[in-house]
Tab-separated table of C-alpha atoms and ligand atoms in Angstrom:
chain	number	residue	atom	x	y	z
A	423	MET	CA	134.140	47.046	109.499
A	424	PRO	CA	134.687	50.774	109.065
A	425	ILE	CA	136.866	50.269	105.990
A	426	LYS	CA	135.472	47.320	104.053
A	427	SER	CA	131.873	48.427	104.486
A	428	ARG	CA	132.721	51.762	102.847
A	429	ILE	CA	134.181	50.184	99.683
A	430	ARG	CA	131.637	50.035	96.884
A	431	THR	CA	131.443	47.143	94.428
A	432	ILE	CA	130.522	47.869	90.816
A	433	PRO	CA	129.625	44.622	89.024
A	434	HIS	CA	130.791	44.195	85.410
A	435	TYR	CA	133.166	47.174	85.377
A	436	PRO	CA	135.310	47.783	83.367
A	437	ARG	CA	134.275	44.537	81.660
A	438	HIS	CA	131.650	41.869	82.037
A	439	GLY	CA	132.480	39.520	84.889
A	440	ILE	CA	134.766	41.929	86.787
A	441	MET	CA	133.684	43.063	90.255
A	442	PHE	CA	135.296	46.500	90.571
A	443	ARG	CA	136.171	47.462	94.159
A	444	ASP	CA	135.710	51.217	94.249
A	445	ILE	CA	137.543	53.113	97.010
A	446	THR	CA	136.035	56.509	96.160
A	447	THR	CA	133.210	55.817	98.617
A	448	LEU	CA	135.807	55.092	101.312
A	449	LEU	CA	137.856	58.184	100.470
A	450	LYS	CA	134.954	60.644	100.503
A	451	ASP	CA	133.934	59.556	103.997
A	452	PRO	CA	135.899	61.445	106.689
A	453	LEU	CA	135.980	58.507	109.118
A	454	GLY	CA	136.732	56.090	106.283
A	455	LEU	CA	139.711	58.095	105.052
A	456	TYR	CA	140.982	58.807	108.551
A	457	THR	CA	140.707	55.182	109.691
A	458	THR	CA	142.397	53.881	106.548
A	459	ILE	CA	145.436	56.130	106.905
A	460	GLN	CA	145.612	55.755	110.675
A	461	GLU	CA	145.404	51.946	110.651
A	462	ILE	CA	148.237	51.718	108.157
A	463	ALA	CA	150.382	54.339	109.883
A	464	ASN	CA	149.845	52.705	113.296
A	465	ARG	CA	151.084	49.371	111.938
A	466	TYR	CA	154.448	50.908	110.995
A	467	ASP	CA	154.763	53.351	113.871
A	468	VAL	CA	157.638	51.508	115.562
A	469	VAL	CA	159.089	49.940	112.411
A	470	THR	CA	162.248	51.309	110.805
A	471	ILE	CA	161.175	52.984	107.573
A	472	ASP	CA	163.191	55.440	105.496
A	473	LYS	CA	160.717	56.058	102.681
A	474	VAL	CA	157.175	55.320	101.647
A	475	ALA	CA	156.709	54.492	97.946
A	476	GLY	CA	153.302	54.699	96.285
A	477	ILE	CA	152.213	53.386	92.892
A	478	GLU	CA	150.415	55.714	90.448
A	479	SER	CA	147.666	56.590	90.665
A	480	ARG	CA	145.498	55.196	93.418
A	481	GLY	CA	148.561	54.272	95.460
A	482	PHE	CA	149.368	57.990	95.696
A	483	ILE	CA	146.079	58.709	97.457
A	484	ILE	CA	146.939	56.257	100.238
A	485	GLY	CA	150.735	56.402	100.250
A	486	ALA	CA	151.320	60.141	100.581
A	487	PRO	CA	149.190	60.657	103.711
A	488	VAL	CA	150.743	57.554	105.303
A	489	ALA	CA	154.213	58.995	104.658
A	490	TYR	CA	153.102	62.325	106.113
A	491	GLN	CA	151.666	60.646	109.194
A	492	LEU	CA	154.861	58.609	109.719
A	493	GLY	CA	157.035	61.689	109.190
A	494	LYS	CA	158.810	60.080	106.215
A	495	GLY	CA	159.407	61.098	102.610
A	496	PHE	CA	157.226	59.905	99.745
A	497	VAL	CA	158.513	58.377	96.491
A	498	PRO	CA	156.143	58.222	93.501
A	499	ILE	CA	156.384	55.202	91.221
A	500	ARG	CA	154.783	56.455	88.034
A	501	LYS	CA	153.394	55.156	84.775
A	502	GLN	CA	155.884	55.538	81.933
A	503	ASN	CA	157.090	58.911	80.623
A	504	LYS	CA	155.729	60.917	83.571
A	505	LEU	CA	158.915	61.435	85.597
A	506	PRO	CA	161.200	64.234	84.368
A	507	ALA	CA	164.651	63.103	85.535
A	508	GLU	CA	166.581	59.897	84.841
A	509	THR	CA	164.467	56.811	85.516
A	510	LEU	CA	164.612	53.065	85.906
A	511	GLY	CA	161.608	51.166	84.553
A	512	ARG	CA	159.983	47.759	84.520
A	513	ASP	CA	157.311	46.318	82.268
A	514	TYR	CA	154.524	44.229	83.720
A	515	GLN	CA	151.682	42.207	82.291
A	516	LEU	CA	148.074	43.298	82.287
A	517	GLU	CA	145.166	41.039	81.423
A	518	TYR	CA	145.457	42.336	77.879
A	519	GLY	CA	148.874	43.683	76.913
A	520	SER	CA	151.474	45.255	79.187
A	521	ASP	CA	152.304	48.479	80.978
A	522	ARG	CA	155.420	50.069	82.407
A	523	ILE	CA	156.195	51.829	85.668
A	524	GLU	CA	159.208	53.979	86.424
A	525	ILE	CA	161.078	55.479	89.363
A	526	HIS	CA	163.690	58.222	89.531
A	527	VAL	CA	167.171	56.744	89.853
A	528	ASP	CA	167.933	59.043	92.795
A	529	ALA	CA	164.705	58.229	94.669
A	530	ILE	CA	166.130	55.338	96.698
A	531	GLN	CA	169.555	54.976	98.328
A	532	PRO	CA	171.103	51.541	98.848
A	533	GLY	CA	169.945	50.137	102.168
A	534	ASP	CA	166.816	52.300	102.364
A	535	GLN	CA	163.961	50.576	104.192
A	536	VAL	CA	160.971	51.158	101.923
A	537	LEU	CA	157.286	50.665	102.651
A	538	LEU	CA	155.486	49.993	99.351
A	539	ILE	CA	151.855	51.086	99.187
A	540	ASP	CA	149.047	50.628	96.684
A	541	ASP	CA	145.282	50.630	97.031
A	542	LEU	CA	144.697	47.076	95.806
A	543	ILE	CA	146.483	43.860	94.927
A	544	ALA	CA	144.950	41.587	92.313
A	545	THR	CA	147.456	39.610	90.195
A	546	GLY	CA	150.365	41.293	91.969
A	547	GLY	CA	152.003	42.219	88.667
A	548	THR	CA	152.066	45.928	89.427
A	549	ALA	CA	153.425	45.477	92.951
A	550	GLU	CA	156.015	42.927	91.817
A	551	ALA	CA	157.343	45.392	89.235
A	552	ALA	CA	157.382	48.230	91.790
A	553	ALA	CA	159.120	46.125	94.431
A	554	GLY	CA	161.616	45.002	91.789
A	555	LEU	CA	162.459	48.591	90.908
A	556	ILE	CA	163.076	49.450	94.554
A	557	GLU	CA	165.291	46.396	94.974
A	558	ASP	CA	167.137	47.161	91.724
A	559	MET	CA	168.202	50.396	93.401
A	560	GLY	CA	169.377	48.641	96.558
A	561	GLY	CA	166.296	49.421	98.630
A	562	GLU	CA	164.797	46.840	100.970
A	563	ILE	CA	161.046	46.281	101.018
A	564	VAL	CA	159.784	46.437	104.591
A	565	GLU	CA	156.330	45.288	103.500
A	566	CYS	CA	153.904	45.597	100.597
A	567	CYS	CA	150.808	47.243	102.026
A	568	PHE	CA	147.352	47.481	100.433
A	569	VAL	CA	143.905	48.606	101.405
A	570	ILE	CA	142.316	45.683	99.498
A	571	ASP	CA	143.516	42.158	98.770
A	572	LEU	CA	141.717	39.918	96.276
A	573	PRO	CA	143.094	36.534	97.424
A	574	ASP	CA	141.309	34.596	94.663
A	575	VAL	CA	143.463	36.337	92.063
A	576	GLY	CA	146.685	35.242	93.765
A	577	GLY	CA	148.752	38.405	94.052
A	578	ARG	CA	149.538	38.017	97.735
A	579	ALA	CA	150.817	34.474	97.226
A	580	ARG	CA	152.876	35.683	94.259
A	581	LEU	CA	154.582	38.396	96.317
A	582	GLU	CA	155.100	36.091	99.288
A	583	LYS	CA	156.737	33.540	97.003
A	584	LEU	CA	159.229	36.270	96.088
A	585	GLY	CA	159.966	36.735	99.788
A	586	HIS	CA	157.914	39.862	100.379
A	587	SER	CA	155.798	40.431	103.429
A	588	VAL	CA	152.240	41.444	102.472
A	589	PHE	CA	149.579	43.240	104.498
A	590	ALA	CA	146.078	44.344	103.523
A	591	LEU	CA	143.427	46.133	105.548
A	592	CYS	CA	140.633	44.006	104.053
A	593	GLU	CA	139.925	41.175	101.628
A	594	PHE	CA	137.210	40.451	99.113
A	595	GLU	CA	137.026	36.719	98.547
A	596	GLY	CA	134.282	34.857	96.744
A	597	GLU	CA	131.840	37.767	96.964
B	925	LIG	C1	145.015	48.974	89.701
B	925	LIG	C2	145.194	49.059	91.197
B	925	LIG	C3	146.578	48.489	91.385
B	925	LIG	C4	146.672	47.438	90.290
B	925	LIG	C5	146.448	46.057	90.840
B	925	LIG	O1	145.669	50.078	89.119
B	925	LIG	O2	145.146	50.413	91.644
B	925	LIG	O3	147.574	49.461	91.186
B	925	LIG	O4	145.634	47.752	89.329
B	925	LIG	O5	146.458	45.083	89.826
B	925	LIG	P1	147.485	43.892	89.779
B	925	LIG	O6	147.741	43.410	91.179
B	925	LIG	O7	146.774	42.862	88.952
B	925	LIG	O8	148.734	44.370	89.119
B	925	LIG	P2	145.446	50.557	87.627
B	925	LIG	O9	146.562	50.029	86.796
B	925	LIG	O10	144.056	50.215	87.203
B	925	LIG	O11	145.637	52.121	87.634
B	925	LIG	P3	145.202	53.302	88.638
B	925	LIG	O12	145.736	53.034	90.000
B	925	LIG	O13	145.877	54.478	88.003
B	925	LIG	O14	143.690	53.409	88.629
B	926	LIG	MG1	146.772	51.343	90.585
């Protein structure tokens, strides 16, 4: 398990009861980083993709090198008030309160085949909002791709219920 074994778990961070899955230990390892990007890029090698979209901030670390490896452009989906040109935004729920992500209105053309990438899916709220933004602009989600899925939290099922295909390199379930 070259990927999962390199992900560190920090118990009770950021709050008591949360098992934080920390990818910094994966990223700092040359084979870990290489394998992560390569395994994702290989999966989409023969798939029609126009753009790779990554979600700020950890989704940038994974998404941009995947786009580079596939020879495609990269679209950043950013937290609110970070993008300088005209944007489209969506609010999404956090455990406490809400947040907002935005995309430039000229980032996606109607009919674009978009691979959506983030490091982790938990509730799926972030990815649902990001996928919604892409679809609002006429883009089609090829797949929602993550390094880590936490199936107990239900995000994958939530996205699949919306009709999205979901892929993750590894899962942490009941551990
Ligand atoms: C984390 C993680 C995902 C999201 C998953 O990001 O990187 O983007 O939460 O949670 P969800 O499936 O319940 O929506 P976070 O908002 O902590 O910000 P970061 O990537 O900037 O660290
Ligand atoms: Mg994130």
